[in-house]
Amino acid sequence: MTATPTAPAGTTDQGRVITYSEAVREALAEAMSADERVFVLGEDIGVYGGAFGVTGDLYHRFGAERVRDTPISELGIVGAAVGAALAGMRPVVEIQFSDFTCQAMDQIVNQAAKIHFMLGGAAEVPMVLRAPLGSGTGAAAQHSQSLEAWFAHVPGLKVVMPATAEDAKGLLLSAIDDPNPVIVLEHKLLYRTSGPVPEGAGRVPLGKTAVRRRGRDVTIVATGVMVQRSLEAAERLAADGIDVSVIDPRTLSPLDDAPILEDVSRTGRALLVQEAPGHVGFTAEIASRIVESPAIYRLLAPIRRLSGLDVPIPYAPQLETAAVPQVDGIVDAARSLMKDS
Amino acid sequence: MSKLGDDATTATRTLRTMWQIRRFEEAVDDLFARGLMHGTMHLSIGQEASATGTCFALRDDDAITSTHRGHGHCIAKGADLERMMAELLAKETGYCRGRGGSMHIADVATGNLGANGIVAGGIPIAAGAGLAYQLQGLDRVVVSFFGDGAANEGAFHEAVNLAAIWKLPVIFLCENNKYGMSFSTEKSFAIENIADRAVGYGIPGVTVDGNDVEAVNEVVAAAVERARNGEGPTLVESVTYRWKGHSKSDKNLYRTKEEISEWRDRDPIIRFERSVVERGVLDQAAIDAVRAQATEDIRTAVRAANAAPDARPDDLLEAVFAPATA
Ligand SMILES: Cc1ncc(C[n+]2csc(CCOP(=O)(O)OP(=O)(O)O)c2C)c(N)n1
Ligand SMILES: [Mg+2]
C-alpha cells in the first residue's frame, strides 16, 4: 500500500539520494537563505517540525519569525500570506492537510487567484501554498482527499504535484520564484520515499511535463503517487512484453500537453491514472485534450481512465485500498487496453 | 443541587464511566503500539472528568457534537463500547461499518451527532441542531465539545454569534487542555481565559476546573438549565490536560516532562475517588470493584470486536448517497 522507495537515502551511483521531505526542506532552506523576503508559516511547523516532519529543524535554523507557528486558523493564515505577498514578501504557507484548504477557500479562490487580474495587473500575489494530499494512512474521509482538480479549475492559480524528490525540491523553488499564487500538492505517501537529488540541484520549471519512461504500446499518464505505481506496473507489464510510456504532467495548471499528445499519437493507446475520484477529475481534462487534437485519429482503442472510486476515502485498510488505484489495477487496465485493440 | 459524588449510585456510575474511558483508551493505545490498529488516534487520557461531568448533566434526548479527541464524549453519552471498539478495529459491526474510524464515530440514537476530523467543524453543526430543536418546540439542548485550538477558527466565532442572537439552546464546551497540537494557549491567545470571549457575543462565559468532575457537572447543569429555559447559549471553558501526545506522531518537543508529570498528579479519576472515600460515599472495596468492572467491560468489548467480521469493500459505491424513501 505504501509507495516503494526508489533507493535508500545516501549516495549511490546516481549521486546523492535524499527523501522527498528532505528535498522539500532543502528547497525551503535554500529559498530562505537566498531571499530574506521568503518566510514560512503554518500550524505546528516550528518546534514540532510539521505534522509530517517536513519543516523539521528549520525553526532552529531560521528562527520563530521566519518559521512561524500559527493558531489553527487556516483562513487567517492564507489571508495573511496573501496580504504579505501583496506587500512585498514571499510567504510559503503549509496547510497541515490539503483537506483544510476548505477553510481557506475564500482567500485562495476569491482573493489570491484573482487579485492580479482584477486589478488590471497592478498587483502581484507571489505566494506558495504547500499541502499534503492523498490517502493511504488510515486517516479517513476528512484527511485523505485529492482535491487537485478544484484548484486546477480556477484561473489564476498554478498547481503542481511533484512525484519525485528532485521535483519536490525543484518545483517548489520555481513556485517560490513565481510572481503568482502556486498550490503545491505533496502526496503524503511520498514523503518517506527517496530519490536522486544531485547536490546543488536547482529549479524545475513550472509547466513542463516529464516523460518518465518511453514505451511502444501504451501511454500511461499519471499524477502524484500514481506515477510511482505506474512505473511499478510498467516493470510488470514489460515482463509480459507490453511496453508502456509513463508520463507525469507535474504541473496541472498550466498544463503542458504536447508531450502527452505526441506520445499517444505514437502508441495509439492512453491509460490515464489518478487517485482522485474519476467524475469530473483532472484526467478528464487530459482525455479531452487528446480527443480535441489530431491524436484522436491515431487511437487504436478507446481512452481508458483509472481513478479512485467516486466515494469519500474510508478508514478501514481493506476499504481504503479498494477505493483508489493500486499497481494490480494499473497492470490489468493496460492489459485490457491491449486486448481491446 | 446534588453533586455526582453525593450518593453511592451516582458516584459509582460516574466512576465507572471515567474508568471505562481510561481503559478504553489504554486498550486502543496498546493495540496501536502492537500494530493491531490502523490509522491515527487522539487520546483523551487525563480529560475524563470533563467529558463525564458534562454528559452527566444532559438528558438522554439531548445531543452532543464531538471532536477528533472524542472517545470520552462518546462513552459518557452512552455509546456501546463494543461497537466503538469494532469501528476502530475496522469491523463491519463498528458504528460506521469501518468507513469512519476513530475520528468519525457518531451514535445518533444516544444523541451523539458525531466526532469530527475537522477542528471546529462540529461547532456550527451544534448551533444548527439547537436551531432545529428550537423550531420543533422541543426543550432539548446541545453540547458542542471543542478544544482550545478550535476557538481560533472562524467557525467558532460564527457559530457562537448565531447561537447568541437566536438564543439557541447550546452549550459551547471548550476543553482547554493547554495545547492545540504543539501550540500552547499562551502563544495562541492574547487573553487569559477563553471563556472571556463570551463577552464579545453577549453571552455568559464560565471557566471551570475540568479535572473536577463534580464542578464541571454543576457548571454545565446551570448552563443546560438556562438553555432549556430559552435563555440562550453559554460558553464553558473546562481547563484540563492530555497526558498523551497529540496523536501518534507526537514527540512532545513542545512541553516538559515536569509539566506532564505535574498534571498526572492531578489525575481527575483518583481525585474523585479520594473525595467520595473521604465523604464516606464509597469505600475502597467498592472503588476497586468499579475499576475492575470497567477493566472487564473493555476486555469484553475488545474480545467481541476482534471476533466480529471485517468491514467489506463490496458496497462502497452504494454507501455514498442515502436511498430515496417513497
Ligand atoms: C481545520 C483543521 N485544521 C487543522 C487540523 C489538524 N489538527 C487536528 S487536531 C489539531 C489540534 C486541535 O487542538 P484543540 O482544538 O485544542 O483540540 P485538542 O487536540 O487539544 O483536543 C490540529 C491542528 C484539523 N484536523 N482541522
Ligand atoms: Mg487543545
XYZ file of C-alpha atoms and ligand atoms in Angstrom:
694
model
C 0.000 0.000 0.000
C 2.837 2.414 0.702
C 4.914 3.677 -2.170
C 8.233 1.938 -2.642
C 11.356 3.963 -2.061
C 13.338 4.133 -5.257
C 16.608 3.912 -3.338
C 17.779 4.259 0.246
C 18.910 7.729 1.260
C 22.664 8.260 0.906
C 24.979 8.391 -2.041
C 24.755 5.967 -4.930
C 25.966 5.891 -8.489
C 23.009 8.171 -9.241
C 24.618 10.766 -6.982
C 23.109 11.955 -3.744
C 19.838 10.330 -2.700
C 17.535 12.041 -0.203
C 13.929 11.688 0.850
C 11.105 13.656 -0.684
C 10.524 15.528 2.567
C 14.233 16.336 2.878
C 14.051 17.696 -0.640
C 11.153 19.988 0.262
C 13.012 21.137 3.373
C 16.151 21.800 1.349
C 14.189 23.972 -1.067
C 12.686 25.975 1.796
C 16.102 26.418 3.403
C 17.757 27.492 0.161
C 14.978 29.909 -0.654
C 15.098 31.457 2.824
C 18.883 31.735 2.715
C 18.839 33.347 -0.705
C 15.970 35.771 -0.229
C 15.025 37.387 3.021
C 11.505 38.039 1.757
C 10.813 34.311 1.960
C 9.249 33.023 5.162
C 7.113 30.024 6.032
C 4.011 29.886 8.162
C 1.590 27.215 9.254
C 0.338 25.038 12.069
C 2.928 23.145 14.141
C 5.751 23.828 11.683
C 8.058 25.202 14.393
C 9.347 23.153 17.310
C 7.094 20.260 16.286
C 8.679 20.275 12.828
C 5.405 19.902 10.907
C 2.725 17.232 11.118
C 4.656 15.201 8.519
C 8.070 16.339 9.722
C 8.706 18.387 6.594
C 9.899 21.647 8.151
C 11.974 19.605 10.629
C 14.794 21.710 12.054
C 14.123 24.853 10.014
C 12.764 26.571 13.114
C 16.111 26.142 14.823
C 17.986 27.318 11.755
C 15.896 30.326 10.769
C 14.071 31.300 13.967
C 10.474 31.744 15.037
C 9.896 34.827 12.918
C 10.585 33.162 9.567
C 9.356 29.715 10.531
C 6.182 30.966 12.038
C 3.803 28.809 14.054
C 0.209 29.911 13.736
C -3.019 29.236 15.590
C -5.454 26.807 13.966
C -6.892 29.440 11.641
C -6.482 28.387 8.018
C -8.476 31.279 6.579
C -6.397 33.708 8.606
C -3.126 32.029 7.660
C -3.768 32.098 3.934
C -5.212 35.601 4.125
C -2.110 36.775 5.958
C 0.015 35.216 3.229
C -1.987 36.972 0.516
C -1.560 40.273 2.316
C 2.134 39.740 2.966
C 2.661 38.794 -0.688
C 0.854 41.935 -1.845
C 3.061 43.965 0.471
C 6.352 42.646 -0.838
C 7.072 39.357 0.947
C 7.292 35.799 -0.428
C 5.285 33.702 2.003
C 5.169 29.916 1.837
C 2.146 28.550 3.682
C 1.933 24.992 4.918
C -1.634 23.771 5.302
C -1.399 20.710 7.530
C -3.630 18.500 5.352
C -4.846 19.687 1.951
C -8.381 18.944 3.147
C -8.127 22.033 5.348
C -7.740 24.305 2.350
C -11.547 24.130 2.500
C -11.387 26.521 5.462
C -9.250 28.913 3.439
C -11.029 28.696 0.078
C -12.180 32.300 0.059
C -8.633 33.592 0.333
C -7.329 31.066 -2.203
C -10.064 31.251 -4.810
C -11.716 34.644 -4.430
C -8.642 36.597 -3.387
C -5.229 35.140 -4.271
C -6.254 33.758 -7.655
C -7.982 36.903 -8.883
C -6.169 39.898 -7.472
C -3.610 40.284 -10.254
C -6.263 40.061 -12.949
C -8.956 42.096 -11.231
C -6.568 44.937 -10.529
C -5.579 45.103 -14.158
C -2.119 43.805 -13.428
C -1.387 46.465 -10.817
C -0.510 43.932 -8.110
C 1.055 40.506 -7.711
C 0.455 37.727 -5.204
C 3.740 35.766 -5.134
C 2.753 33.191 -2.558
C 3.060 29.429 -2.308
C 0.656 27.117 -0.553
C 2.060 23.648 0.189
C -0.218 20.910 1.415
C -0.081 17.125 1.739
C -2.807 15.258 -0.091
C -3.967 11.728 -0.672
C -4.981 8.544 1.068
C -3.117 5.521 2.384
C -2.641 6.487 6.020
C -5.926 5.387 7.591
C -6.876 8.973 8.346
C -10.320 8.614 6.708
C -12.565 10.909 4.718
C -11.639 14.354 6.026
C -7.856 13.835 5.924
C -7.264 11.874 2.720
C -8.731 13.722 -0.211
C -7.171 14.574 -3.549
C -8.693 17.935 -4.434
C -6.222 18.960 -7.155
C -8.924 19.341 -9.786
C -10.630 22.039 -7.706
C -7.547 24.214 -7.788
C -6.728 23.424 -11.404
C -10.216 24.637 -12.309
C -9.566 28.147 -11.010
C -7.938 30.597 -13.433
C -5.145 32.440 -11.663
C -3.802 29.516 -9.659
C -0.842 27.441 -10.709
C -0.991 23.865 -9.451
C 1.867 21.405 -9.145
C 2.027 17.807 -7.927
C 5.642 16.678 -7.533
C 6.075 12.917 -7.814
C 9.808 12.578 -7.132
C 12.237 14.007 -4.607
C 14.018 16.016 -7.278
C 10.769 17.576 -8.438
C 9.682 18.192 -4.864
C 12.687 20.446 -4.497
C 12.890 21.895 -7.971
C 9.222 22.677 -8.474
C 8.991 24.271 -5.037
C 11.933 26.563 -5.806
C 10.250 27.602 -9.054
C 6.958 28.089 -7.241
C 8.622 30.431 -4.748
C 10.174 32.435 -7.617
C 6.884 32.691 -9.462
C 5.029 36.015 -9.162
C 1.692 34.173 -8.900
C -0.034 32.046 -6.288
C 1.124 28.447 -6.666
C -0.521 25.462 -4.966
C 1.971 22.647 -4.344
C 0.298 19.338 -3.533
C 2.631 16.787 -1.962
C 1.460 13.196 -1.633
C 1.910 12.087 1.939
C 2.968 8.556 0.953
C 5.845 10.084 -0.993
C 7.397 11.971 1.930
C 9.445 8.997 3.069
C 10.390 7.773 -0.375
C 13.786 8.765 -1.674
C 15.345 9.562 -4.979
C 18.373 11.173 -6.532
C 18.649 14.909 -5.921
C 22.109 15.965 -7.034
C 23.980 18.300 -4.689
C 23.115 21.825 -5.777
C 20.133 20.619 -7.830
C 18.138 23.629 -8.828
C 14.855 24.698 -10.269
C 12.491 22.504 -12.220
C 10.399 24.789 -14.397
C 6.654 25.011 -13.849
C 4.520 23.935 -16.807
C 6.796 21.271 -18.179
C 5.613 17.676 -18.439
C 8.107 14.878 -17.705
C 8.341 11.641 -19.645
C 9.403 9.118 -17.010
C 9.644 6.179 -19.340
C 9.183 5.774 -23.053
C 7.371 2.727 -24.432
C 5.816 1.439 -27.618
C 2.390 0.137 -26.712
C 0.527 2.260 -24.184
C 0.855 5.833 -22.887
C 0.175 5.970 -19.166
C -0.389 9.473 -17.828
C -0.312 9.585 -14.030
C -0.154 12.174 -11.239
C 1.208 12.176 -7.694
C 1.745 8.784 -6.095
C 0.229 7.156 -9.201
C 3.437 7.956 -11.070
C 5.358 5.546 -8.820
C 2.622 2.953 -9.057
C 2.539 3.259 -12.849
C 6.314 2.814 -13.050
C 5.989 -0.342 -10.961
C 3.176 -1.534 -13.206
C 5.368 -0.768 -16.225
C 8.035 -3.184 -14.957
C 5.479 -5.955 -14.603
C 3.961 -5.225 -17.994
C 7.404 -5.285 -19.576
C 7.806 -8.843 -18.322
C 4.638 -9.680 -20.335
C 6.033 -7.965 -23.399
C 3.856 -4.862 -23.022
C 6.000 -1.765 -23.365
C 4.482 1.381 -21.836
C 5.317 5.057 -21.518
C 4.793 6.754 -18.172
C 4.167 10.486 -18.373
C 3.962 12.800 -15.370
C 2.481 16.232 -16.102
C 3.942 17.570 -12.800
C 2.220 20.931 -13.317
C -1.540 20.556 -13.663
C -2.039 24.247 -14.341
C -0.779 25.472 -16.729
C -0.729 22.085 -18.444
C 1.993 21.199 -20.922
C 0.040 18.723 -23.048
C 2.364 18.457 -26.060
C 4.467 15.532 -24.771
C 1.277 13.644 -23.892
C -0.371 14.171 -27.272
C 2.813 13.273 -29.065
C 3.260 10.053 -27.115
C -0.375 8.998 -27.517
C -0.074 9.620 -31.254
C 2.802 7.159 -31.260
C 1.319 4.383 -29.065
C -2.330 4.783 -30.021
C -3.405 3.872 -26.513
C -3.946 6.102 -23.485
C -4.369 4.999 -19.889
C -4.969 7.928 -17.531
C -4.409 7.218 -13.845
C -5.287 9.379 -10.855
C -6.050 8.776 -7.205
C -8.900 11.288 -7.083
C -12.453 10.183 -7.925
C -12.915 9.937 -11.689
C -16.046 12.044 -12.021
C -15.039 15.488 -13.316
C -11.438 14.706 -12.433
C -8.155 16.068 -13.785
C -7.658 13.158 -16.181
C -10.954 14.077 -17.846
C -9.121 17.200 -18.995
C -6.296 15.080 -20.416
C -8.808 12.884 -22.225
C -10.427 15.988 -23.696
C -7.104 17.323 -24.891
C -6.446 14.018 -26.650
C -9.796 13.865 -28.411
C -9.616 17.536 -29.341
C -6.253 17.007 -31.053
C -5.150 15.028 -34.095
C -4.027 12.319 -31.669
C -7.635 11.118 -31.812
C -7.031 9.767 -35.351
C -4.214 7.600 -34.045
C -6.176 5.928 -31.242
C -6.314 2.150 -31.564
C -8.627 1.756 -28.579
C -10.929 3.985 -26.515
C -9.131 6.102 -23.924
C -9.164 4.387 -20.554
C -9.309 6.225 -17.223
C -8.426 4.532 -13.960
C -9.392 6.637 -10.963
C -10.395 6.483 -7.338
C -13.944 5.334 -6.747
C -16.479 8.135 -6.504
C -16.604 7.750 -2.718
C -15.140 9.542 0.298
C -11.957 7.787 1.462
C -12.906 5.121 4.023
C -10.993 4.306 7.213
C -10.634 0.504 7.238
C -7.419 -0.505 5.443
C -9.129 -3.014 3.185
C -11.722 -0.395 2.210
C -9.152 2.343 1.712
C -7.079 0.145 -0.582
C -10.160 -0.758 -2.587
C -11.065 2.908 -3.048
C -8.000 4.007 -5.052
C -5.961 2.509 -7.917
C -3.232 0.052 -6.954
C -0.427 -1.422 -9.069
C -2.507 -4.531 -9.909
C -5.304 -2.386 -11.262
C -2.950 -0.412 -13.469
C -1.449 -3.619 -14.865
C -4.914 -5.046 -15.573
C -6.107 -1.841 -17.224
C -3.079 -1.715 -19.522
C -3.533 -5.366 -20.461
C -7.195 -4.910 -21.259
C -6.381 -1.852 -23.336
C -4.052 -4.029 -25.405
C -6.787 -6.648 -25.827
C -9.332 -4.037 -26.922
C -7.247 -3.067 -29.920
C -28.500 20.668 43.586
C -26.907 17.329 44.333
C -23.390 16.529 43.272
C -22.192 13.456 41.373
C -20.417 12.181 44.476
C -23.246 12.670 46.954
C -24.819 9.234 46.687
C -23.332 5.808 46.101
C -25.312 5.005 42.937
C -24.383 8.192 41.065
C -20.821 8.099 42.337
C -20.438 4.528 41.119
C -21.873 5.372 37.707
C -19.605 8.418 37.379
C -16.536 6.479 38.398
C -17.319 3.549 36.155
C -17.719 5.846 33.154
C -14.427 7.606 33.829
C -12.645 4.276 34.222
C -14.240 2.944 31.054
C -12.887 5.935 29.151
C -9.418 5.478 30.643
C -9.348 1.726 29.995
C -10.802 2.091 26.509
C -8.067 4.486 25.515
C -5.330 2.463 27.171
C -6.537 -0.535 25.193
C -6.524 1.475 21.984
C -3.039 2.781 22.748
C -1.839 -0.756 23.311
C -3.478 -2.189 20.182
C -1.935 0.612 18.154
C 1.517 0.074 19.636
C 1.286 -3.624 18.773
C 0.386 -2.816 15.178
C -3.116 -4.218 15.559
C -4.852 -0.933 14.916
C -4.736 1.247 11.826
C -4.800 4.993 11.271
C -4.060 7.540 13.926
C -5.509 8.115 17.386
C -6.113 11.095 19.616
C -6.369 10.016 23.231
C -8.111 11.965 25.982
C -6.475 10.237 28.944
C -6.415 12.856 31.696
C -9.571 14.583 30.436
C -12.148 12.023 31.609
C -13.794 14.327 34.134
C -14.574 16.940 31.516
C -16.425 14.514 29.248
C -18.180 12.722 32.094
C -19.158 15.764 34.142
C -20.608 17.385 31.040
C -22.541 14.450 29.621
C -23.929 13.587 33.048
C -25.654 16.986 33.077
C -27.615 16.001 29.961
C -30.798 14.043 29.382
C -30.716 11.060 27.065
C -32.539 13.037 24.389
C -30.070 15.917 24.469
C -27.349 15.956 21.842
C -23.618 16.491 21.596
C -21.156 17.211 18.836
C -17.675 15.897 19.467
C -14.127 16.158 18.186
C -11.136 14.168 16.978
C -10.477 13.526 20.680
C -13.941 12.166 21.214
C -13.829 8.659 22.706
C -14.627 10.044 26.150
C -17.567 12.151 24.975
C -18.956 9.164 23.141
C -18.676 6.792 26.101
C -20.027 9.326 28.582
C -23.038 9.954 26.340
C -23.811 6.249 26.476
C -22.312 4.664 23.381
C -21.851 0.933 23.094
C -18.229 0.037 23.875
C -18.163 -2.973 21.613
C -19.405 -1.063 18.558
C -16.866 1.685 19.232
C -14.025 -0.770 19.503
C -15.257 -2.620 16.414
C -15.135 0.623 14.462
C -11.536 1.255 15.466
C -10.675 -2.333 14.554
C -12.145 -1.833 11.048
C -15.049 -4.218 11.568
C -18.398 -4.472 9.828
C -20.118 -4.234 13.237
C -18.495 -0.875 14.061
C -20.542 2.292 14.408
C -19.585 3.383 10.887
C -19.060 -0.098 9.395
C -15.334 0.638 9.228
C -15.819 3.654 6.998
C -15.208 6.330 9.593
C -12.774 5.144 12.255
C -11.905 6.932 15.476
C -12.472 10.461 14.213
C -15.957 9.869 12.843
C -17.850 7.855 15.405
C -21.420 9.005 15.815
C -24.346 7.441 17.596
C -27.429 9.383 16.719
C -29.531 7.077 18.907
C -27.720 8.263 22.041
C -27.660 11.859 20.833
C -24.072 11.851 19.623
C -24.196 13.778 16.349
C -20.640 12.850 15.616
C -16.963 13.204 16.266
C -15.174 15.347 13.709
C -11.847 15.278 11.922
C -12.071 18.978 11.242
C -11.088 21.272 14.074
C -14.181 23.381 14.941
C -16.232 21.513 12.343
C -18.845 20.464 14.902
C -19.467 23.889 16.418
C -21.748 25.331 13.722
C -23.445 21.938 13.458
C -24.322 22.158 17.152
C -25.848 25.582 16.566
C -27.889 24.079 13.744
C -29.127 21.204 15.884
C -30.065 23.734 18.558
C -31.963 25.717 15.934
C -33.849 22.568 14.915
C -34.911 21.850 18.499
C -35.997 25.460 18.913
C -38.035 25.339 15.692
C -39.529 21.996 16.684
C -40.593 23.394 20.046
C -38.556 20.778 21.924
C -36.756 21.534 25.165
C -33.646 19.612 24.140
C -30.194 21.133 24.356
C -26.941 20.546 22.504
C -23.429 20.473 23.911
C -20.667 21.229 21.453
C -17.313 19.921 22.600
C -14.220 21.507 21.085
C -10.655 22.303 22.055
C -8.785 25.490 22.844
C -7.289 25.385 19.366
C -10.740 25.295 17.782
C -11.632 28.602 19.412
C -9.314 30.305 16.911
C -11.168 29.030 13.862
C -13.681 31.282 12.146
C -16.312 28.568 12.576
C -16.254 29.058 16.351
C -16.925 32.780 16.121
C -19.677 32.486 13.544
C -21.472 29.695 15.375
C -21.347 31.323 18.808
C -22.682 34.550 17.384
C -25.583 32.797 15.641
C -26.455 30.942 18.813
C -26.282 34.155 20.804
C -28.511 36.249 18.530
C -31.059 33.435 18.119
C -30.849 32.357 21.777
C -30.200 28.773 20.744
C -30.126 26.011 23.372
C -26.417 25.289 23.007
C -23.590 24.873 25.496
C -20.221 25.614 23.905
C -17.902 23.383 25.885
C -14.289 24.329 25.273
C -11.904 21.726 26.632
C -8.825 23.825 27.205
C -6.053 21.277 27.539
C -3.371 23.936 27.099
C -2.315 22.936 23.610
C -3.657 22.764 20.094
C -1.287 20.084 18.865
C 2.053 21.762 19.730
C 0.887 25.345 20.048
C 0.292 26.458 23.629
C -2.600 28.654 24.657
C -0.085 31.221 25.911
C 1.065 31.616 22.311
C -2.258 31.235 20.535
C -4.332 33.602 22.703
C -3.729 37.139 23.890
C -6.312 36.697 26.656
C -6.109 34.787 29.926
C -9.364 32.829 29.818
C -11.031 31.570 26.669
C -14.367 31.996 28.455
C -13.757 35.753 28.311
C -14.587 35.621 24.621
C -18.222 35.201 25.624
C -18.369 38.931 26.347
C -17.918 39.663 22.668
C -21.093 37.741 21.878
C -23.170 38.916 24.809
C -23.471 35.503 26.478
C -22.224 34.169 29.825
C -18.756 32.624 29.946
C -17.530 30.407 32.786
C -14.127 28.860 33.433
C -14.152 25.648 35.458
C -11.570 23.170 36.734
C -12.001 20.461 34.125
C -10.338 17.837 36.289
C -13.054 18.163 38.919
C -15.926 16.074 37.620
C -18.411 17.496 40.099
C -17.507 21.115 39.374
C -17.819 20.537 35.626
C -21.174 18.878 36.159
C -22.510 21.773 38.226
C -21.406 24.446 35.781
C -22.791 22.579 32.782
C -26.050 21.786 34.597
C -26.589 25.505 35.190
C -25.862 26.259 31.521
C -28.232 23.481 30.457
C -30.993 24.909 32.604
C -30.510 28.323 31.070
C -30.590 26.852 27.580
C -33.710 24.778 28.294
C -35.471 27.855 29.590
C -34.900 29.621 26.313
C -32.285 31.995 27.700
C -29.671 31.043 25.134
C -26.148 29.687 24.980
C -23.259 29.633 27.461
C -19.551 29.319 26.793
C -17.941 26.947 29.295
C -14.170 26.603 29.434
C -13.130 23.364 31.084
C -9.428 23.529 31.961
C -7.741 20.149 31.714
C -4.725 18.372 30.220
C -3.999 15.486 27.877
C -1.360 13.139 29.214
C -0.527 11.520 25.901
C 0.863 13.175 22.805
C -1.490 14.895 20.392
C -1.539 11.852 18.137
C 0.748 9.030 17.182
C 3.401 11.216 15.577
C 3.952 13.464 18.619
C 7.425 13.568 20.165
C 6.321 16.029 22.900
C 9.048 18.527 21.962
C 6.901 21.489 22.947
C 6.312 20.666 26.629
C 8.365 19.430 29.541
C 8.302 16.087 31.325
C 7.812 18.031 34.561
C 4.673 19.661 33.238
C 3.241 16.309 32.164
C 4.008 14.683 35.488
C 2.561 17.626 37.382
C -0.724 17.132 35.572
C -0.593 13.364 36.037
C -0.563 14.110 39.753
C -3.873 15.877 39.243
C -5.500 12.707 37.904
C -9.225 13.501 37.718
C -10.274 9.924 38.476
C -8.099 9.475 41.563
C -9.246 12.870 42.747
C -12.914 11.878 42.587
C -12.153 8.537 44.262
C -10.420 10.288 47.156
C -13.257 12.714 47.533
C -16.006 10.092 47.704
C -13.975 7.970 50.122
C -13.382 10.972 52.362
C -17.078 11.791 52.281
C -17.914 8.179 53.164
C -19.988 7.657 49.994
C -17.944 4.713 48.711
C -15.318 2.627 50.473
C -12.056 1.392 48.969
C -13.514 -2.041 48.242
C -16.347 -0.516 46.239
C -13.896 1.627 44.300
C -11.692 -1.355 43.493
C -14.753 -3.204 42.284
C -15.777 -0.364 39.942
C -12.316 -0.218 38.462
C -12.234 -3.987 37.963
C -15.666 -3.844 36.360
C -14.607 -1.125 33.909
C -11.473 -3.080 33.032
C -13.629 -6.109 32.350
C -16.104 -4.020 30.289
C -13.284 -3.027 27.958
C -11.800 -6.534 27.774
C -15.191 -7.840 26.754
C -15.524 -5.129 24.126
C -12.108 -5.882 22.626
C -12.783 -9.618 22.602
C -16.160 -9.256 20.922
C -14.915 -6.693 18.428
C -11.966 -8.874 17.476
C -14.301 -11.749 16.754
C -16.551 -9.657 14.500
C -16.336 -9.812 10.684
C -14.070 -7.347 8.876
C -15.617 -4.373 7.088
C -16.452 -5.240 3.478
C -15.411 -3.158 0.479
C -18.047 -4.559 -1.905
C -20.795 -1.999 -1.372
C -18.766 1.202 -1.032
C -20.341 2.854 -4.057
C -23.870 2.301 -2.769
C -22.855 3.848 0.541
C -22.373 7.385 -0.714
C -25.966 8.562 -1.038
C -28.912 7.867 1.206
C -31.535 5.826 -0.618
C -34.651 7.686 -1.704
C -37.640 6.966 0.503
C -41.035 6.725 -1.128
C -9.414 22.622 10.130
C -8.343 21.785 10.729
N -7.119 22.302 10.906
C -6.141 21.557 11.435
C -6.377 20.256 11.798
C -5.250 19.387 12.340
N -5.437 19.226 13.778
C -6.170 18.210 14.262
S -6.380 18.313 15.894
C -5.454 19.706 15.981
C -5.262 20.368 17.297
C -6.568 20.756 17.883
O -6.380 21.419 19.070
P -7.565 21.639 20.068
O -8.729 22.229 19.365
O -7.033 22.379 21.227
O -8.004 20.167 20.491
P -7.100 19.059 21.237
O -6.388 18.304 20.176
O -6.186 19.759 22.157
O -8.092 18.197 21.934
C -4.985 20.074 14.734
C -4.128 21.236 14.441
C -7.666 19.750 11.577
N -7.976 18.474 11.861
N -8.634 20.522 11.068
Mg -6.237 21.624 22.983
